GROMACS .gro file of C-alpha atoms in nm:
model
  287
    1MET     CA    1   0.038  -0.136  -0.020
    2LYS     CA    2   0.328  -0.029  -0.188
    3ASN     CA    3   0.608  -0.064   0.081
    4ILE     CA    4   0.729  -0.344   0.357
    5LEU     CA    5   0.946  -0.275   0.607
    6LEU     CA    6   1.132  -0.587   0.718
    7CYS     CA    7   1.289  -0.544   1.096
    8THR     CA    8   1.570  -0.785   1.169
    9ASP     CA    9   1.813  -0.871   1.429
   10GLY     CA   10   1.955  -1.219   1.280
   11SER     CA   11   1.772  -1.446   1.530
   12SER     CA   12   1.588  -1.737   1.435
   13PHE     CA   13   1.297  -1.575   1.352
   14ALA     CA   14   1.490  -1.362   1.105
   15GLU     CA   15   1.496  -1.617   0.830
   16ASN     CA   16   1.085  -1.615   0.831
   17VAL     CA   17   1.097  -1.264   0.847
   18TYR     CA   18   1.224  -1.233   0.504
   19LYS     CA   19   0.988  -1.522   0.379
   20TYR     CA   20   0.706  -1.392   0.484
   21GLY     CA   21   0.781  -1.032   0.370
   22ALA     CA   22   0.860  -1.201   0.058
   23TRP     CA   23   0.530  -1.370   0.027
   24PHE     CA   24   0.341  -1.040   0.103
   25ALA     CA   25   0.554  -0.830  -0.132
   26ASN     CA   26   0.494  -1.122  -0.425
   27GLN     CA   27   0.109  -1.067  -0.355
   28PHE     CA   28   0.107  -0.702  -0.396
   29HIS     CA   29   0.419  -0.639  -0.609
   30ALA     CA   30   0.508  -0.407  -0.302
   31TYR     CA   31   0.870  -0.259  -0.216
   32ILE     CA   32   1.086  -0.437   0.053
   33ASN     CA   33   1.320  -0.266   0.316
   34VAL     CA   34   1.507  -0.454   0.523
   35LEU     CA   35   1.599  -0.275   0.843
   36PHE     CA   36   1.873  -0.382   1.096
   37VAL     CA   37   1.954  -0.156   1.357
   38THR     CA   38   2.301  -0.224   1.565
   39ASP     CA   39   2.209  -0.178   1.958
   40ILE     CA   40   2.445   0.102   2.027
   41ARG     CA   41   2.496  -0.070   2.367
   42SER     CA   42   2.638  -0.373   2.252
   43GLN     CA   43   2.952  -0.124   2.136
   44GLN     CA   44   2.977  -0.031   2.470
   45VAL     CA   45   3.211  -0.205   2.733
   46ALA     CA   46   3.258  -0.019   3.019
   47SER     CA   47   3.258   0.332   3.169
   48THR     CA   48   3.541   0.553   3.048
   49GLY     CA   49   3.567   0.793   3.336
   50ASN     CA   50   3.837   0.896   3.564
   51PHE     CA   51   3.984   0.576   3.739
   52SER     CA   52   4.325   0.764   3.873
   53GLY     CA   53   4.194   0.865   4.220
   54SER     CA   54   4.124   0.456   4.279
   55ILE     CA   55   4.396   0.287   4.076
   56GLY     CA   56   4.656   0.576   3.993
   57PHE     CA   57   4.727   0.798   3.709
   58GLY     CA   58   4.948   0.538   3.465
   59ALA     CA   59   4.736   0.257   3.510
   60SER     CA   60   4.414   0.443   3.475
   61GLU     CA   61   4.553   0.570   3.107
   62ASN     CA   62   4.638   0.246   3.052
   63LEU     CA   63   4.305   0.126   3.105
   64LEU     CA   64   4.149   0.380   2.914
   65ASN     CA   65   4.344   0.314   2.617
   66GLU     CA   66   4.242  -0.024   2.611
   67LEU     CA   67   3.871   0.011   2.689
   68VAL     CA   68   3.903   0.233   2.379
   69GLU     CA   69   4.050  -0.002   2.157
   70LEU     CA   70   3.817  -0.284   2.276
   71GLU     CA   71   3.528  -0.059   2.173
   72HIS     CA   72   3.680   0.011   1.817
   73LYS     CA   73   3.718  -0.412   1.791
   74LYS     CA   74   3.360  -0.440   1.911
   75ALA     CA   75   3.222  -0.177   1.690
   76LYS     CA   76   3.448  -0.332   1.372
   77LEU     CA   77   3.288  -0.679   1.485
   78ASN     CA   78   2.929  -0.546   1.468
   79ASN     CA   79   2.999  -0.401   1.155
   80GLN     CA   80   3.062  -0.706   1.024
   81ARG     CA   81   2.780  -0.888   1.165
   82ALA     CA   82   2.553  -0.627   1.022
   83ARG     CA   83   2.712  -0.710   0.732
   84LEU     CA   84   2.625  -1.092   0.710
   85ILE     CA   85   2.274  -1.064   0.856
   86LEU     CA   86   2.213  -0.839   0.608
   87GLN     CA   87   2.378  -1.060   0.312
   88ASN     CA   88   2.177  -1.367   0.431
   89ALA     CA   89   1.862  -1.131   0.450
   90SER     CA   90   1.963  -1.034   0.057
   91GLU     CA   91   1.989  -1.399  -0.024
   92THR     CA   92   1.664  -1.525   0.101
   93LEU     CA   93   1.509  -1.268  -0.072
   94LYS     CA   94   1.653  -1.357  -0.387
   95ALA     CA   95   1.538  -1.675  -0.346
   96GLU     CA   96   1.227  -1.625  -0.284
   97GLY     CA   97   1.217  -1.408  -0.600
   98ILE     CA   98   1.195  -1.090  -0.474
   99GLU     CA   99   1.500  -0.916  -0.660
  100ASP     CA  100   1.433  -0.491  -0.609
  101PHE     CA  101   1.476  -0.408  -0.237
  102ASN     CA  102   1.679  -0.193   0.021
  103VAL     CA  103   1.898  -0.333   0.354
  104THR     CA  104   1.975  -0.067   0.565
  105ASN     CA  105   2.205  -0.076   0.915
  106LYS     CA  106   2.155   0.198   1.187
  107THR     CA  107   2.345   0.212   1.514
  108GLY     CA  108   2.118   0.308   1.794
  109PHE     CA  109   1.778   0.125   1.917
  110LEU     CA  110   1.525   0.027   1.699
  111VAL     CA  111   1.246   0.197   1.873
  112ASP     CA  112   1.448   0.530   1.807
  113CYS     CA  113   1.503   0.466   1.447
  114PHE     CA  114   1.169   0.281   1.386
  115GLN     CA  115   0.969   0.586   1.318
  116GLU     CA  116   1.234   0.737   1.057
  117PHE     CA  117   1.127   0.402   0.829
  118GLU     CA  118   0.750   0.332   0.964
  119SER     CA  119   0.608   0.667   0.810
  120ASN     CA  120   0.711   0.529   0.448
  121SER     CA  121   0.573   0.182   0.505
  122ASP     CA  122   0.241   0.004   0.450
  123LEU     CA  123   0.346  -0.284   0.624
  124ILE     CA  124   0.591  -0.373   0.940
  125VAL     CA  125   0.705  -0.739   0.938
  126LEU     CA  126   0.867  -0.846   1.272
  127GLY     CA  127   0.943  -1.185   1.462
  128LYS     CA  128   0.766  -1.205   1.767
  129ARG     CA  129   1.097  -1.274   1.975
  130GLY     CA  130   1.445  -1.167   1.919
  131GLU     CA  131   1.770  -1.243   1.983
  132ALA     CA  132   1.676  -1.428   2.312
  133ALA     CA  133   1.407  -1.603   2.148
  134GLU     CA  134   1.557  -1.959   2.312
  135PHE     CA  135   1.539  -1.760   2.674
  136ALA     CA  136   1.207  -1.639   2.619
  137SER     CA  137   0.941  -1.864   2.470
  138GLY     CA  138   0.577  -1.797   2.524
  139HIS     CA  139   0.674  -1.464   2.578
  140LEU     CA  140   0.697  -1.101   2.328
  141GLY     CA  141   0.994  -0.944   2.267
  142ALA     CA  142   1.013  -0.613   2.470
  143ASN     CA  143   1.070  -0.439   2.135
  144VAL     CA  144   0.794  -0.623   1.944
  145ASP     CA  145   0.557  -0.513   2.202
  146ARG     CA  146   0.654  -0.143   2.192
  147ILE     CA  147   0.639  -0.131   1.805
  148VAL     CA  148   0.284  -0.347   1.789
  149ARG     CA  149   0.162  -0.099   2.071
  150SER     CA  150   0.262   0.231   1.900
  151SER     CA  151   0.282   0.152   1.532
  152SER     CA  152  -0.028   0.328   1.336
  153LYS     CA  153   0.044   0.075   1.069
  154PRO     CA  154  -0.044  -0.305   1.014
  155CYS     CA  155   0.222  -0.452   1.196
  156LEU     CA  156   0.272  -0.848   1.088
  157VAL     CA  157   0.432  -1.050   1.340
  158ILE     CA  158   0.568  -1.393   1.294
  159PRO     CA  159   0.651  -1.727   1.427
  160ARG     CA  160   0.982  -1.908   1.424
  161GLU     CA  161   0.827  -2.181   1.153
  162PHE     CA  162   0.710  -2.068   0.822
  163LYS     CA  163   0.403  -2.229   0.670
  164LEU     CA  164   0.246  -2.130   0.307
  165ILE     CA  165  -0.050  -1.917   0.301
  166GLU     CA  166  -0.371  -2.075   0.245
  167ARG     CA  167  -0.657  -2.059   0.457
  168ILE     CA  168  -0.702  -1.683   0.619
  169LEU     CA  169  -0.901  -1.589   0.930
  170VAL     CA  170  -1.083  -1.246   1.034
  171ALA     CA  171  -1.143  -1.231   1.374
  172TYR     CA  172  -1.448  -1.000   1.335
  173ASP     CA  173  -1.627  -0.759   1.591
  174GLY     CA  174  -1.795  -0.516   1.390
  175SER     CA  175  -1.550  -0.233   1.511
  176VAL     CA  176  -1.415   0.024   1.304
  177THR     CA  177  -1.080  -0.173   1.288
  178GLY     CA  178  -1.284  -0.474   1.220
  179LYS     CA  179  -1.411  -0.304   0.898
  180LYS     CA  180  -1.082  -0.157   0.815
  181ILE     CA  181  -0.931  -0.551   0.788
  182LEU     CA  182  -1.248  -0.626   0.562
  183GLN     CA  183  -1.177  -0.330   0.330
  184PHE     CA  184  -0.837  -0.450   0.306
  185LEU     CA  185  -0.927  -0.819   0.211
  186ALA     CA  186  -1.193  -0.658  -0.058
  187SER     CA  187  -0.889  -0.421  -0.219
  188SER     CA  188  -0.699  -0.752  -0.248
  189PRO     CA  189  -0.795  -0.956  -0.553
  190SER     CA  190  -0.458  -1.175  -0.467
  191PHE     CA  191  -0.638  -1.299  -0.177
  192LYS     CA  192  -0.941  -1.441  -0.358
  193ASN     CA  193  -0.767  -1.777  -0.434
  194LEU     CA  194  -0.727  -1.795  -0.068
  195GLU     CA  195  -1.001  -1.944   0.165
  196ILE     CA  196  -1.109  -1.698   0.396
  197HIS     CA  197  -1.287  -1.762   0.717
  198LEU     CA  198  -1.474  -1.518   0.936
  199LEU     CA  199  -1.550  -1.548   1.259
  200THR     CA  200  -1.734  -1.338   1.518
  201VAL     CA  201  -1.720  -1.445   1.916
  202ALA     CA  202  -2.008  -1.347   2.131
  203LYS     CA  203  -2.135  -1.344   2.445
  204SER     CA  204  -2.417  -1.572   2.518
  205ASN     CA  205  -2.660  -1.276   2.531
  206LYS     CA  206  -2.579  -1.136   2.228
  207VAL     CA  207  -2.567  -1.392   1.961
  208GLN     CA  208  -2.772  -1.204   1.744
  209VAL     CA  209  -2.613  -0.874   1.752
  210ALA     CA  210  -2.324  -1.073   1.652
  211MET     CA  211  -2.507  -1.279   1.394
  212ASP     CA  212  -2.599  -0.913   1.214
  213ARG     CA  213  -2.247  -0.796   1.219
  214LEU     CA  214  -2.093  -1.120   1.037
  215ASN     CA  215  -2.377  -1.109   0.782
  216GLU     CA  216  -2.244  -0.736   0.697
  217ALA     CA  217  -1.932  -0.861   0.674
  218LYS     CA  218  -2.027  -1.132   0.461
  219GLN     CA  219  -2.211  -0.931   0.235
  220LEU     CA  220  -1.911  -0.690   0.204
  221LEU     CA  221  -1.684  -0.927   0.104
  222ALA     CA  222  -1.918  -1.136  -0.127
  223GLY     CA  223  -1.993  -0.786  -0.322
  224ALA     CA  224  -1.569  -0.792  -0.362
  225GLY     CA  225  -1.584  -1.147  -0.538
  226PHE     CA  226  -1.529  -1.365  -0.171
  227ASP     CA  227  -1.715  -1.608  -0.056
  228PRO     CA  228  -1.626  -1.625   0.330
  229ILE     CA  229  -1.668  -1.945   0.542
  230CYS     CA  230  -1.844  -1.781   0.846
  231SER     CA  231  -1.872  -1.856   1.207
  232ILE     CA  232  -2.045  -1.752   1.549
  233ILE     CA  233  -1.898  -1.911   1.842
  234GLU     CA  234  -1.933  -1.833   2.211
  235GLY     CA  235  -1.683  -1.831   2.431
  236GLU     CA  236  -1.393  -1.639   2.571
  237SER     CA  237  -1.221  -1.490   2.237
  238GLU     CA  238  -0.859  -1.591   2.299
  239LYS     CA  239  -0.941  -1.962   2.370
  240VAL     CA  240  -1.251  -1.948   2.078
  241ILE     CA  241  -0.963  -1.811   1.833
  242GLY     CA  242  -0.703  -2.044   1.928
  243ASN     CA  243  -0.848  -2.354   1.888
  244TYR     CA  244  -1.054  -2.254   1.543
  245VAL     CA  245  -0.699  -2.154   1.412
  246THR     CA  246  -0.547  -2.527   1.497
  247GLN     CA  247  -0.895  -2.702   1.403
  248GLN     CA  248  -0.937  -2.533   1.062
  249ASP     CA  249  -0.543  -2.551   0.983
  250ILE     CA  250  -0.558  -2.168   0.947
  251SER     CA  251  -0.215  -1.984   0.819
  252LEU     CA  252  -0.295  -1.640   0.857
  253LEU     CA  253  -0.473  -1.457   1.145
  254LEU     CA  254  -0.570  -1.120   1.089
  255MET     CA  255  -0.735  -0.892   1.379
  256GLY     CA  256  -0.717  -0.559   1.588
  257ALA     CA  257  -0.474  -0.465   1.785
  258TYR     CA  258  -0.461  -0.365   2.132
  259GLY     CA  259  -0.805  -0.146   2.251
  260HIS     CA  260  -0.732  -0.055   2.556
  261SER     CA  261  -0.450   0.157   2.727
  262ARG     CA  262  -0.105   0.013   2.812
  263ILE     CA  263  -0.168   0.030   3.197
  264ARG     CA  264  -0.496  -0.174   3.151
  265ASN     CA  265  -0.309  -0.438   2.957
  266LEU     CA  266  -0.060  -0.468   3.196
  267VAL     CA  267  -0.349  -0.555   3.448
  268ILE     CA  268  -0.592  -0.747   3.277
  269GLY     CA  269  -0.407  -0.878   2.957
  270SER     CA  270  -0.545  -0.901   2.607
  271THR     CA  271  -0.656  -1.107   2.355
  272THR     CA  272  -0.419  -0.962   2.145
  273ALA     CA  273  -0.134  -1.010   2.345
  274GLN     CA  274  -0.219  -1.344   2.445
  275LEU     CA  275  -0.256  -1.487   2.095
  276LEU     CA  276   0.051  -1.320   1.994
  277ARG     CA  277   0.239  -1.505   2.258
  278SER     CA  278   0.060  -1.872   2.172
  279SER     CA  279  -0.024  -1.836   1.799
  280ASN     CA  280   0.231  -2.027   1.576
  281ILE     CA  281   0.117  -1.876   1.260
  282PRO     CA  282   0.105  -1.506   1.137
  283VAL     CA  283  -0.073  -1.291   1.280
  284LEU     CA  284  -0.166  -0.956   1.076
  285LEU     CA  285  -0.288  -0.655   1.341
  286PHE     CA  286  -0.440  -0.374   1.246
  287ARG     CA  287  -0.538  -0.040   1.393
   0.00000   0.00000   0.00000
């Protein structure tokens, strides 16, 4: 992991985007890029079309001039806001021991600007809700949902509160993505000082299959110098994982991202989406 992208909007989640980003950067000696995208819609006050037919030519011209002036003022305020947000990001990162990083402000839409920065990043860090966090409790932000669904890179979705990472839970299902998570851990020697938990959620008629998968995962991590705490629990994945996180005081959850099509997720939901909504700890998602 060489480059970490922090996506910020200055919301109540932003401070912890910087803190968790700094934690990973310190563990992996990675370079941080901070991206703030000024939503272009925030500078548009109204249509500047032809009003002369409804209010008269003179009044229309005056109104148009006022609208243009107002848009200039809003653009100026947005630039000032962007500088303050990125200044706060810089101060927080420095306080967390990060000296070498870059901050960028773009104007447009995050989902459009994102691909330009994603290609050079090994980890994406973003809050699970944005500026409307107070009004969207229990939900994922629209940008977060789109990025997590579309990104090919690991995404760290963080909560409102920062918690020092001491215990890591891997929700392991034996899939290709699950094995990718194990390889990530195995190649991360700095995680050896942390308590690692492996959890497989099993259906009642497939406990032996789950046990075989878990033993395979344990052997892989043991070969890399880890001594994971392993568990097999029967039940519904979302409830089992959520309860385990609470009972074991887990501070970071690693799991696979969306496994179904977007339409299927809209119809039946998904373990990933539900855990992201309800989790009070950061969730690191892999594809």
